[in-house]
Amino acid sequence: MEILSSRILLRPSEVARSHRFYRDVLGLAVYREFGSPDHPGLVFFLGQGLLEVSGGADGRQGGPVEIWLQVRDLRAERARLAAQGVAILREPRREPWGLDEMWIEDPDGVRIVLVEIPADHPLRRDTR
């Protein structure tokens, strides 16, 4: 299988509310907008991936999908998000695998894991 592109698809219960959350609260940049001007779909940049928020949830809530987002400064993001009223499901902490993680969720209950990779973590070292 050759993968040419990828993205995570979210079908929220309230599209406009989720657009505001991902664009205004998390501050994700918009890659493209499509569809009707009254009810557009938005595709956001997610570092090396894309997140499309469009359509409708058809009554589904949350689900097994989680989003992993690497940030530069986890503590700064925690303060910024809390100031905007985002509930922190789990405070930042160092995981046994060496990453610093914090958990939040979007308006439909999709869990978002915010991750900071410490300077001494193997993901930051050139193993060549």
C-alpha positions as CSV (number, residue, x, y, z in Angstrom):
1,M,0.0,0.0,0.0
2,E,1.4,3.4,-1.0
3,I,0.0,6.3,1.2
4,L,0.0,9.6,-0.7
5,S,-1.8,11.7,1.9
6,S,-3.7,11.2,5.1
7,R,-6.0,13.1,7.5
8,I,-8.2,12.4,10.5
9,L,-12.0,12.9,9.7
10,L,-14.3,14.2,12.4
11,R,-18.0,14.4,12.0
12,P,-19.1,16.6,14.9
13,S,-22.6,17.0,16.3
14,E,-22.2,20.8,15.9
15,V,-19.9,21.7,13.0
16,A,-19.6,25.4,13.8
17,R,-18.8,24.8,17.4
18,S,-16.1,22.3,16.5
19,H,-14.7,24.7,13.9
20,R,-14.4,27.4,16.6
21,F,-12.7,24.9,19.0
22,Y,-10.1,23.7,16.5
23,R,-9.5,27.1,14.8
24,D,-10.0,29.6,17.7
25,V,-9.3,27.7,20.9
26,L,-6.5,25.3,19.7
27,G,-5.3,27.8,17.1
28,L,-4.9,25.4,14.2
29,A,-4.3,26.9,10.9
30,V,-6.8,26.3,8.1
31,Y,-5.4,24.3,5.1
32,R,-8.5,24.6,3.1
33,E,-12.3,25.4,3.2
34,F,-14.8,23.6,1.0
35,G,-18.5,23.1,0.5
36,S,-21.3,25.5,1.0
37,P,-20.5,29.0,2.4
38,D,-23.3,28.5,4.9
39,H,-22.0,25.2,6.1
40,P,-18.4,24.8,5.1
41,G,-16.0,22.0,5.8
42,L,-12.6,23.0,7.2
43,V,-9.3,21.1,6.9
44,F,-6.7,22.1,9.5
45,F,-3.0,21.6,9.5
46,L,-1.8,19.1,12.2
47,G,2.0,19.3,11.9
48,Q,2.7,16.5,9.4
49,G,-1.0,15.6,9.0
50,L,-4.4,17.1,8.4
51,L,-7.7,17.2,10.3
52,E,-11.0,17.6,8.4
53,V,-14.0,18.8,10.4
54,S,-17.2,18.5,8.3
55,G,-20.5,16.8,8.0
56,G,-22.4,15.5,10.9
57,A,-22.1,13.0,13.7
58,D,-25.4,11.1,13.2
59,G,-25.8,10.9,16.9
60,R,-22.4,9.4,17.6
61,Q,-20.5,10.7,20.7
62,G,-16.7,10.8,20.9
63,G,-15.7,7.2,20.1
64,P,-12.4,5.4,19.8
65,V,-10.7,8.1,17.8
66,E,-8.0,10.1,19.6
67,I,-5.8,12.9,18.3
68,W,-2.1,13.1,19.2
69,L,-0.7,16.6,18.9
70,Q,3.0,17.4,19.6
71,V,3.5,20.9,21.1
72,R,6.7,22.9,21.9
73,D,5.8,23.9,25.4
74,L,3.1,21.7,27.2
75,R,2.9,23.9,30.3
76,A,2.3,27.1,28.3
77,E,-0.4,25.3,26.3
78,R,-2.0,24.1,29.5
79,A,-2.2,27.6,30.8
80,R,-3.5,29.0,27.5
81,L,-6.2,26.4,27.2
82,A,-7.3,26.6,30.8
83,A,-7.6,30.4,30.4
84,Q,-10.1,29.7,27.5
85,G,-12.2,27.4,29.7
86,V,-10.9,24.1,28.2
87,A,-11.3,21.3,30.8
88,I,-8.0,19.5,31.5
89,L,-8.9,15.8,31.7
90,R,-5.4,14.9,32.9
91,E,-2.7,17.4,34.0
92,P,0.7,17.3,32.3
93,R,3.0,14.5,33.5
94,R,6.0,12.4,32.3
95,E,4.8,9.1,31.0
96,P,6.8,5.8,31.5
97,W,7.8,6.0,27.8
98,G,9.5,9.3,28.4
99,L,7.0,11.8,26.8
100,D,5.3,14.6,28.7
101,E,1.5,14.3,28.0
102,M,-1.7,16.1,29.0
103,W,-5.3,15.2,28.0
104,I,-8.1,17.4,26.9
105,E,-11.2,16.8,24.7
106,D,-13.1,18.5,22.0
107,P,-16.8,19.6,22.3
108,D,-17.9,16.1,21.2
109,G,-15.8,14.2,23.7
110,V,-12.9,13.3,21.3
111,R,-9.8,12.9,23.4
112,I,-6.8,15.0,22.4
113,V,-3.4,14.1,23.8
114,L,-1.0,17.0,23.9
115,V,2.6,15.8,23.9
116,E,5.9,17.5,24.5
117,I,9.0,15.5,23.6
118,P,11.8,16.2,26.2
119,A,15.2,17.3,24.9
120,D,16.8,14.0,26.1
121,H,14.2,11.7,24.6
122,P,15.3,9.2,21.9
123,L,12.8,10.9,19.4
124,R,15.1,14.0,19.6
125,R,18.4,12.2,19.1
126,D,19.9,11.5,15.7
127,T,20.5,7.7,15.7
128,R,22.5,7.6,12.5
